[in-house]
PDB file of C-alpha atoms in Angstrom:
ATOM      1  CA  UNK A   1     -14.180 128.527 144.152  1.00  0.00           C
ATOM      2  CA  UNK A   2     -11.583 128.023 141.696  1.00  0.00           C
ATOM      3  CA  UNK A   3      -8.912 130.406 143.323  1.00  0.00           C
ATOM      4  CA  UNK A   4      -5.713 129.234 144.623  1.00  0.00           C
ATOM      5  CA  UNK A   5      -4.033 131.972 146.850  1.00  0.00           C
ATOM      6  CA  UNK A   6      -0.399 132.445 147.216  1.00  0.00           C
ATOM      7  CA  UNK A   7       0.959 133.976 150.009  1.00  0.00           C
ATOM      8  CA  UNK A   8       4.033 135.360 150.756  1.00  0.00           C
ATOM      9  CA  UNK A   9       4.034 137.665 147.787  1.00  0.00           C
ATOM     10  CA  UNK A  10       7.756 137.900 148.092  1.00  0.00           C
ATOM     11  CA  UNK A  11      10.292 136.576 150.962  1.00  0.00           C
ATOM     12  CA  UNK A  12      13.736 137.383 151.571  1.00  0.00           C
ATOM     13  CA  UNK A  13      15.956 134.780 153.175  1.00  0.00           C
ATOM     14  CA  UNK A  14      19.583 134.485 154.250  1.00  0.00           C
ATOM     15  CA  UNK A  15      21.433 131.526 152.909  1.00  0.00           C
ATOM     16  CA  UNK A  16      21.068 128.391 154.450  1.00  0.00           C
ATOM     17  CA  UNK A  17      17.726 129.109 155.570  1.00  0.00           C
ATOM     18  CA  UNK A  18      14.584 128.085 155.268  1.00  0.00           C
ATOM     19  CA  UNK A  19      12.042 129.284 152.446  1.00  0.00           C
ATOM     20  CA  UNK A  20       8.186 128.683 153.017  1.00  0.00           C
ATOM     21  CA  UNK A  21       5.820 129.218 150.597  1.00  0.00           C
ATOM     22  CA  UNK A  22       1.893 128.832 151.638  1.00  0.00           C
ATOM     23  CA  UNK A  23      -1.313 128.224 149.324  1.00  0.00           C
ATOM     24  CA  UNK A  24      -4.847 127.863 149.878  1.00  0.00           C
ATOM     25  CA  UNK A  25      -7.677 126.653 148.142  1.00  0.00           C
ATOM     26  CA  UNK A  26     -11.622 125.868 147.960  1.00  0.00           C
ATOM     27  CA  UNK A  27     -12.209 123.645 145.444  1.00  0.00           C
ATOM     28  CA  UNK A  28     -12.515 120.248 147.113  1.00  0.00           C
ATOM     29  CA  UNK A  29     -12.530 118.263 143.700  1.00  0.00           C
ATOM     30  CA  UNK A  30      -8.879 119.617 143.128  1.00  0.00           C
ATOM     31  CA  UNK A  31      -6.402 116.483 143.351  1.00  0.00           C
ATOM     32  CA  UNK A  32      -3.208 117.213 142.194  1.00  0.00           C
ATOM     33  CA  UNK A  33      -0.889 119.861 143.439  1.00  0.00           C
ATOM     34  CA  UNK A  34       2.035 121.106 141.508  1.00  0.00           C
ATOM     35  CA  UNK A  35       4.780 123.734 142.004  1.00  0.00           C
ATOM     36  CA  UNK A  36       6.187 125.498 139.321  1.00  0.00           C
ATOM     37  CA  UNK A  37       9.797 127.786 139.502  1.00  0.00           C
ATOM     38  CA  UNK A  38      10.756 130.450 137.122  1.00  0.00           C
ATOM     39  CA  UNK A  39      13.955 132.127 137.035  1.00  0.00           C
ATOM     40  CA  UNK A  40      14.276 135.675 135.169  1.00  0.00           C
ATOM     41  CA  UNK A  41      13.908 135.822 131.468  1.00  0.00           C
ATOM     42  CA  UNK A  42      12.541 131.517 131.283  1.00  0.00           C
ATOM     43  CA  UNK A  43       9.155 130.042 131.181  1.00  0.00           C
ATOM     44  CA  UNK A  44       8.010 127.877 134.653  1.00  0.00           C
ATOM     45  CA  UNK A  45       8.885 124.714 135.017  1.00  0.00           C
ATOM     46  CA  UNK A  46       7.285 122.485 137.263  1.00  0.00           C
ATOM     47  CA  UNK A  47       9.784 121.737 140.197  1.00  0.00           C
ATOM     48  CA  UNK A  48       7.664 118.973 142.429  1.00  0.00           C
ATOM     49  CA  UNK A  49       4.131 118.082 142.963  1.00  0.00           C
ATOM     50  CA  UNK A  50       1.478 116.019 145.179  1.00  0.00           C
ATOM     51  CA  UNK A  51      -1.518 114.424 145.140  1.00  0.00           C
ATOM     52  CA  UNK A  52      -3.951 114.636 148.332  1.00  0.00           C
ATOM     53  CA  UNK A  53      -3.728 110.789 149.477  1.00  0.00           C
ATOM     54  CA  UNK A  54      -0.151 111.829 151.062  1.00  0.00           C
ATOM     55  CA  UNK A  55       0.362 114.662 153.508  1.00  0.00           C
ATOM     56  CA  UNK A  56       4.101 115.171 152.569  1.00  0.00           C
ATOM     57  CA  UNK A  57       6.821 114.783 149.483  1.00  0.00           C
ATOM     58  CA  UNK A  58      10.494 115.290 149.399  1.00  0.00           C
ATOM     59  CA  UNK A  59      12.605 115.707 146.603  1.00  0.00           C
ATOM     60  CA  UNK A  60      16.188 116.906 147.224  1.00  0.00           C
ATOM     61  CA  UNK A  61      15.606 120.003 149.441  1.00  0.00           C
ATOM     62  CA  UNK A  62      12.263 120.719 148.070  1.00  0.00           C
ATOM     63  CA  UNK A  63       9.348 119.622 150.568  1.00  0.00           C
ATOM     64  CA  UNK A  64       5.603 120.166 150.001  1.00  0.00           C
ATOM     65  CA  UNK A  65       3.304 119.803 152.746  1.00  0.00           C
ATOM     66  CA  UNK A  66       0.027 118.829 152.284  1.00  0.00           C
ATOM     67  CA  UNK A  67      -3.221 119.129 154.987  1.00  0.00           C
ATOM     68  CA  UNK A  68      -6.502 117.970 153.104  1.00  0.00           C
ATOM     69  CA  UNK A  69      -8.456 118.886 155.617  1.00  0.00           C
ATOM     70  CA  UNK A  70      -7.730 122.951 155.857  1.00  0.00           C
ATOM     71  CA  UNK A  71      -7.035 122.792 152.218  1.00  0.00           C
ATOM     72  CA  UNK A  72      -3.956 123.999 152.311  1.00  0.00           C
ATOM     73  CA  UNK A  73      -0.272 122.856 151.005  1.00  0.00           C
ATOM     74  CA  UNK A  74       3.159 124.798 151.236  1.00  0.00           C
ATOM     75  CA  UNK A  75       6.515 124.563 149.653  1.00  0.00           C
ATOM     76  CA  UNK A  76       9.568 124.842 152.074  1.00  0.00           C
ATOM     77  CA  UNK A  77      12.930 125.549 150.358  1.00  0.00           C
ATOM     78  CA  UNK A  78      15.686 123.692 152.867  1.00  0.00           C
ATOM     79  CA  UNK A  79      19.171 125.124 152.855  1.00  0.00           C
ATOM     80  CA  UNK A  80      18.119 127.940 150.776  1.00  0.00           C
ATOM     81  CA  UNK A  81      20.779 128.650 148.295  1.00  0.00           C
ATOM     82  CA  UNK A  82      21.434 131.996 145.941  1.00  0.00           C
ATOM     83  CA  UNK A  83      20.247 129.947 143.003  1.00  0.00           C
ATOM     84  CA  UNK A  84      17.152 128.990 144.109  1.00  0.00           C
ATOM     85  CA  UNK A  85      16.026 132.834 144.071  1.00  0.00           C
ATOM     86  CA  UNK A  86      13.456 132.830 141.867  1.00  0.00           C
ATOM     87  CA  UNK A  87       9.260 133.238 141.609  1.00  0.00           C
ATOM     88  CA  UNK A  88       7.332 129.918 142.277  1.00  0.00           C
ATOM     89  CA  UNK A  89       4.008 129.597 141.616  1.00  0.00           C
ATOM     90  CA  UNK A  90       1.060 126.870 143.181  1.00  0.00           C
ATOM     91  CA  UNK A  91      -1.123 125.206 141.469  1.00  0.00           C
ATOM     92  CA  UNK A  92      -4.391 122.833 141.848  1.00  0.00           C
ATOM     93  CA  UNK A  93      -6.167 121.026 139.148  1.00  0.00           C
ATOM     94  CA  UNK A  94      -8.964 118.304 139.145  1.00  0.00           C
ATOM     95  CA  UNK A  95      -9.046 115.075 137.245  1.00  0.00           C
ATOM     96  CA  UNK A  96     -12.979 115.768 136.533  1.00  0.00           C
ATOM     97  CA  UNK A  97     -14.514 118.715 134.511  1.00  0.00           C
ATOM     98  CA  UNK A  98     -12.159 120.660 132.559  1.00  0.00           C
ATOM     99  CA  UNK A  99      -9.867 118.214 133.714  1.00  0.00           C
ATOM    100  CA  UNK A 100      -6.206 118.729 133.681  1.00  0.00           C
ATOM    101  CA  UNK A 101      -6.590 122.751 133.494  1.00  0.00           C
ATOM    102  CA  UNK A 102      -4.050 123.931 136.002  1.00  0.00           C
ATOM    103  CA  UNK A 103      -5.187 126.573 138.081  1.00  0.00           C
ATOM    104  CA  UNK A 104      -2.243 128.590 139.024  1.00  0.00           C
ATOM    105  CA  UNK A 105      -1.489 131.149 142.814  1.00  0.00           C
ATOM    106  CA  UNK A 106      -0.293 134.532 141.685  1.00  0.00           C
ATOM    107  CA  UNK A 107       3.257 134.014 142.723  1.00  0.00           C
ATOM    108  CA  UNK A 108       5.904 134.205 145.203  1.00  0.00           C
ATOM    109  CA  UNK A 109       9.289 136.196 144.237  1.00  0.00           C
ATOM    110  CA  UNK A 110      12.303 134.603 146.266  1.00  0.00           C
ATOM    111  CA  UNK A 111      15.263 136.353 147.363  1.00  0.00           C
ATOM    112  CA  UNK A 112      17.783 134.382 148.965  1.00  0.00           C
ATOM    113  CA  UNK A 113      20.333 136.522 150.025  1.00  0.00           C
ATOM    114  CA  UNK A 114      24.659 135.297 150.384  1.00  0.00           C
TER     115      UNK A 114
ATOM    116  CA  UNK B   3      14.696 118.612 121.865  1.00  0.00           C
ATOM    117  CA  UNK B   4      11.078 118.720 123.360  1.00  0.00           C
ATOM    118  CA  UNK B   5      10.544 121.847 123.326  1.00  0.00           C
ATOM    119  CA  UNK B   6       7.499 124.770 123.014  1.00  0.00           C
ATOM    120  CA  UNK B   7       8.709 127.664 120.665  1.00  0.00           C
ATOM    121  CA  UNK B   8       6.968 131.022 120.980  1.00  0.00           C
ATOM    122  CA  UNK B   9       7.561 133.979 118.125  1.00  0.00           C
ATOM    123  CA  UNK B  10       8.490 136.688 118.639  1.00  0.00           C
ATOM    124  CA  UNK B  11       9.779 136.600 122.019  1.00  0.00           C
ATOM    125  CA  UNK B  12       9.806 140.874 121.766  1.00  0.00           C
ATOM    126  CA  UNK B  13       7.285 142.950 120.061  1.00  0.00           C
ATOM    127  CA  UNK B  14       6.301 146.486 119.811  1.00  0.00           C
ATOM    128  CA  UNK B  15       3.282 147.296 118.529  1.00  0.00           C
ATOM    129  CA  UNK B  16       0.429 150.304 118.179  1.00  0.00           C
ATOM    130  CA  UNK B  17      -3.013 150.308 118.928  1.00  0.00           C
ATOM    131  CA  UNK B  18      -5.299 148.461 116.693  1.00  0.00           C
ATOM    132  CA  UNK B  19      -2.435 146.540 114.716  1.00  0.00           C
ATOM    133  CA  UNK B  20      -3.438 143.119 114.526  1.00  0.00           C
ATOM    134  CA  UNK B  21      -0.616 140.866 115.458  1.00  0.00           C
ATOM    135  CA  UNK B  22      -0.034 136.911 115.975  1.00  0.00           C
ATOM    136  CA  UNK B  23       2.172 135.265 118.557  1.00  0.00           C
ATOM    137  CA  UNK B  24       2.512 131.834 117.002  1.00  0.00           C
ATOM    138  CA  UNK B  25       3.423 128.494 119.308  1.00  0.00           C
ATOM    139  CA  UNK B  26       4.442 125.669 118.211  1.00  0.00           C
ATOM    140  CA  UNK B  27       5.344 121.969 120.344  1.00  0.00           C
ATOM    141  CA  UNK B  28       7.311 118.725 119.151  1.00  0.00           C
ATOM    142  CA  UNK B  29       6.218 116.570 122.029  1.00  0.00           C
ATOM    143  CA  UNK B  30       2.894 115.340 120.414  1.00  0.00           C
ATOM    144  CA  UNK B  31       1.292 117.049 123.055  1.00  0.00           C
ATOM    145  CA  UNK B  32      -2.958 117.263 123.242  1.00  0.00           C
ATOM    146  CA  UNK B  33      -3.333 120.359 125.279  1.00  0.00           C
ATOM    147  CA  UNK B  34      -1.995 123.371 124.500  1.00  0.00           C
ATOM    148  CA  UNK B  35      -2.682 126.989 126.494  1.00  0.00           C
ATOM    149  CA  UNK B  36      -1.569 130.678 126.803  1.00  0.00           C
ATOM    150  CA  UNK B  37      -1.097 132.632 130.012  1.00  0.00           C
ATOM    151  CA  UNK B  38      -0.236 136.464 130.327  1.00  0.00           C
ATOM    152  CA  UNK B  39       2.160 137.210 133.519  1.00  0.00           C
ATOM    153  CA  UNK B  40       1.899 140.213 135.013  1.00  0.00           C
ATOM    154  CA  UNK B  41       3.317 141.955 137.860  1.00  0.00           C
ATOM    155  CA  UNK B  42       1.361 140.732 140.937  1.00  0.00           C
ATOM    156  CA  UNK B  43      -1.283 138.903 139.447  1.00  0.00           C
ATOM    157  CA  UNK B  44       0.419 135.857 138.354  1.00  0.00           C
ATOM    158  CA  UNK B  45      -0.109 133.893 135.777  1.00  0.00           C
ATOM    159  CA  UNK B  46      -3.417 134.647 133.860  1.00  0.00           C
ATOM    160  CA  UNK B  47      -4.736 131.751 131.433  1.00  0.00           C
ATOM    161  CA  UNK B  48      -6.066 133.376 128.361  1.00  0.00           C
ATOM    162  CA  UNK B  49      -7.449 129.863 126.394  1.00  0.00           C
ATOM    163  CA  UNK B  50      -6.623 126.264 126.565  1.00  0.00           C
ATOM    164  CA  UNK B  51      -7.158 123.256 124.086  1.00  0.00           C
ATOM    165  CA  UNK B  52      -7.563 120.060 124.464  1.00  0.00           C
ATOM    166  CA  UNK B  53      -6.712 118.820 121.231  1.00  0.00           C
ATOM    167  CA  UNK B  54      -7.515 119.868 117.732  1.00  0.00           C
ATOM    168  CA  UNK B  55     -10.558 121.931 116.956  1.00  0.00           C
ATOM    169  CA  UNK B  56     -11.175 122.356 121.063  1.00  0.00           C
ATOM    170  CA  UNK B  57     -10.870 125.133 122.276  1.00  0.00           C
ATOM    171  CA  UNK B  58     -12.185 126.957 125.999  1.00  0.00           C
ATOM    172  CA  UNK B  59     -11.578 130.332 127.295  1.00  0.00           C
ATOM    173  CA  UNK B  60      -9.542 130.877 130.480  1.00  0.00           C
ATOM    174  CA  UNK B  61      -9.730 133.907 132.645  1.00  0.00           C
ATOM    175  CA  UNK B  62      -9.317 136.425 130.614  1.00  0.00           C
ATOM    176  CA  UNK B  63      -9.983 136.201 126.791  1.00  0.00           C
ATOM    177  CA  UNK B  64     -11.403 139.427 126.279  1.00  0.00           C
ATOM    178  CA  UNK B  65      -9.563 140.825 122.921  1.00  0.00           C
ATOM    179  CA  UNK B  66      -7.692 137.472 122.199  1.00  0.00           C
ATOM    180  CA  UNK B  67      -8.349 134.675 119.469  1.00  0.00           C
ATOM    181  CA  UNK B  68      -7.271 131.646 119.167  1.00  0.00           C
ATOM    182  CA  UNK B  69      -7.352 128.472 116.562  1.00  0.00           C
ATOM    183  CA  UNK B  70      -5.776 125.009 116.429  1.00  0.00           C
ATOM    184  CA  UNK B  71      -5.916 123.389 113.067  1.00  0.00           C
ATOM    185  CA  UNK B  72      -3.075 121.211 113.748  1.00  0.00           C
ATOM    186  CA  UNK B  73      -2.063 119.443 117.189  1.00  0.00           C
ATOM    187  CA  UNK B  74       2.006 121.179 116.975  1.00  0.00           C
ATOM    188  CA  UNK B  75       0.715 124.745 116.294  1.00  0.00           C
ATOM    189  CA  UNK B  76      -1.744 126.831 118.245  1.00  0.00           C
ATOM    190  CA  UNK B  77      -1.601 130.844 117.713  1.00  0.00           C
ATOM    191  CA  UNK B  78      -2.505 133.598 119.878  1.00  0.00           C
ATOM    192  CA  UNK B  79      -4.532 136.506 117.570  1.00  0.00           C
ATOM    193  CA  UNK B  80      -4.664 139.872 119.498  1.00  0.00           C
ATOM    194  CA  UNK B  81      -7.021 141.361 116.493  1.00  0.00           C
ATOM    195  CA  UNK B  82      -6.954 145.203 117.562  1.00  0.00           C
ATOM    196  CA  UNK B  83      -4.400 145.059 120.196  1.00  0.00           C
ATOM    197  CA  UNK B  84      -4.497 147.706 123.115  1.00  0.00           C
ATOM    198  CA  UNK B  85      -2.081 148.645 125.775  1.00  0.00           C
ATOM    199  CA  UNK B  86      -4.170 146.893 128.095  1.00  0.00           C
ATOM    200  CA  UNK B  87      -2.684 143.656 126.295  1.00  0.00           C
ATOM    201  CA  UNK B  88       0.976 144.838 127.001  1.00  0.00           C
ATOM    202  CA  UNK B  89       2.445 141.855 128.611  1.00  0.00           C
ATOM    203  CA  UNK B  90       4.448 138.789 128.911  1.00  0.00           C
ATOM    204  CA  UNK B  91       2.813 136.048 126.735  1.00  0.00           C
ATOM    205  CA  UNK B  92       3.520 132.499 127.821  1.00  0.00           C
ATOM    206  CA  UNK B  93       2.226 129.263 125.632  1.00  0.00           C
ATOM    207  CA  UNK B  94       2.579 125.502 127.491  1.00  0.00           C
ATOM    208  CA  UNK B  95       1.669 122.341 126.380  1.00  0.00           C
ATOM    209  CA  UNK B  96       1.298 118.846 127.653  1.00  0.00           C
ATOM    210  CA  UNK B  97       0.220 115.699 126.985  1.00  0.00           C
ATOM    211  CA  UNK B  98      -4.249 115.384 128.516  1.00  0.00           C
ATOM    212  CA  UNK B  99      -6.138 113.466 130.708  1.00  0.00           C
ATOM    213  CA  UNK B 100      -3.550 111.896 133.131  1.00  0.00           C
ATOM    214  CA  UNK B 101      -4.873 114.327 136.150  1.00  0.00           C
ATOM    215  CA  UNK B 102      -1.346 115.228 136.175  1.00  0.00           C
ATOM    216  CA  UNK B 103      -1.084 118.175 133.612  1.00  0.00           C
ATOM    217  CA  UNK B 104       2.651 118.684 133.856  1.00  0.00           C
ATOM    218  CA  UNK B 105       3.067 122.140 131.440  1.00  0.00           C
ATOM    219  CA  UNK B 106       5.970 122.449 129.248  1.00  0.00           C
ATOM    220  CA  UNK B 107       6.323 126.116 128.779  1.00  0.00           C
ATOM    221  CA  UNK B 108       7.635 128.480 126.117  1.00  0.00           C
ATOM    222  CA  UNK B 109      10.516 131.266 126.939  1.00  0.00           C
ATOM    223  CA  UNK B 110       7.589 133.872 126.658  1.00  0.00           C
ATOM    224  CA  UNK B 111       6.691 136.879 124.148  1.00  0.00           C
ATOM    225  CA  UNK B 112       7.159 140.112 125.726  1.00  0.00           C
ATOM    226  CA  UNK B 113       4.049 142.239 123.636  1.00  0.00           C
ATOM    227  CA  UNK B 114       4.280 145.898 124.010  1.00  0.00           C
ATOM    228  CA  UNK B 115       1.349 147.920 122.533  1.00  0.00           C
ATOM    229  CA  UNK B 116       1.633 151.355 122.463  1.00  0.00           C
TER     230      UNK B 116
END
């Protein structure tokens, strides 16, 4: 119930392309959305989020995607560059209960290749 | 700077020596939590607070301690540590009850226990 899974574990992509990252959850009280990028050797950061009462949010080339009603929301990486190779992680967390406590996807390593 | 400062960020250790990865913040922050990273299974939350004297176990606090006696500072006590517990240690912090629990992290404490 209070899984969030991550899938690809790890994608490859050419420059220029396009990077898609997919999670899923169950936890219907979960209401904010973050993702969270870590390159090698640094802590996460978070990179963009969303909250469920919009489907979609841009920022720069980063694009989540949001569909309430198969729980699911996805990161896609636009004009993948070199420097964006790094692991992202999802993330879900409800404003009631233990609110705040960010449940976190197991990760997705990207490659983006020159 | 606002920043989250782990110590040490490398340690080698034996079995049973009891060792403390301190954290520290300068943001003010309420919550405060560790995570262990490990290769395909993400990040793990060990224990959160919400603010001083509150503390709540994550996923997996088996063989961990934890205190916060002041809001900047909250340690992570591996007691008898075990090479189970040989990972990469990550505190965060942020500032509670927004619904939008945007982590700071720490540059991580690589723990090896042999």
């Amino acid at each position: 119930q209070q899984q969030v899974k991550q899938s690809p574990q790890s994608l490859i992509v050419q420059k220029g392309g396009i990077s898609i990252i997919n999670c899923a959850y169950e936890n219907t009280a979960f209401d904010y959305f973050p993702w969270y990028q870590q390159f090698p050797g640094k802590g996460p950061a978070l990179l963009i989020a969303i909250r469920p009462d919009v489907s979609e949010k841009k920022e720069g080339r980063f694009t989540i995607s949001f569909n309430k009603s198969a729980k699911q929301f996805s990161l896609h990486i636009m004009d993948s560059q070199p420097g964006d190779s790094a692991t992202y992680f999802c993330a879900a967390s409800s404003s009631g209960g233990s609110q705040g406590n960010l449940i976190f996807g197991k990760g997705t390593k990207l490659s983006v290749k020159p | 700077e606002a920043q989250v400062t782990q110590n040490p960020r490398y340690l080698i250790t034996v079995t049973g020596k009891k060792l403390t990865v301190t954290c520290s913040q300068n943001m003010n922050h309420e919550y405060m939590s560790w995570y262990r990273q490990d290769p395909g299974l993400g990040l793990r939350q060990i224990y959160y607070s919400m603010n001083v004297e509150v503390t709540d176990k994550g996923d997996v606090p088996e063989g961990y301690k934890v205190s916060r006696k002041e809001k900047r500072n909250f340690p992570l006590i591996l007691e008898s540590p075990s090479p189970n517990q040989t990972s990469l240690y990550f505190c965060a912090s942020s500032f509670w009850g927004s619904g939008a629990n945007v982590l700071t992290f720490g540059a991580g404490s690589r723990l090896t226990v042999l």
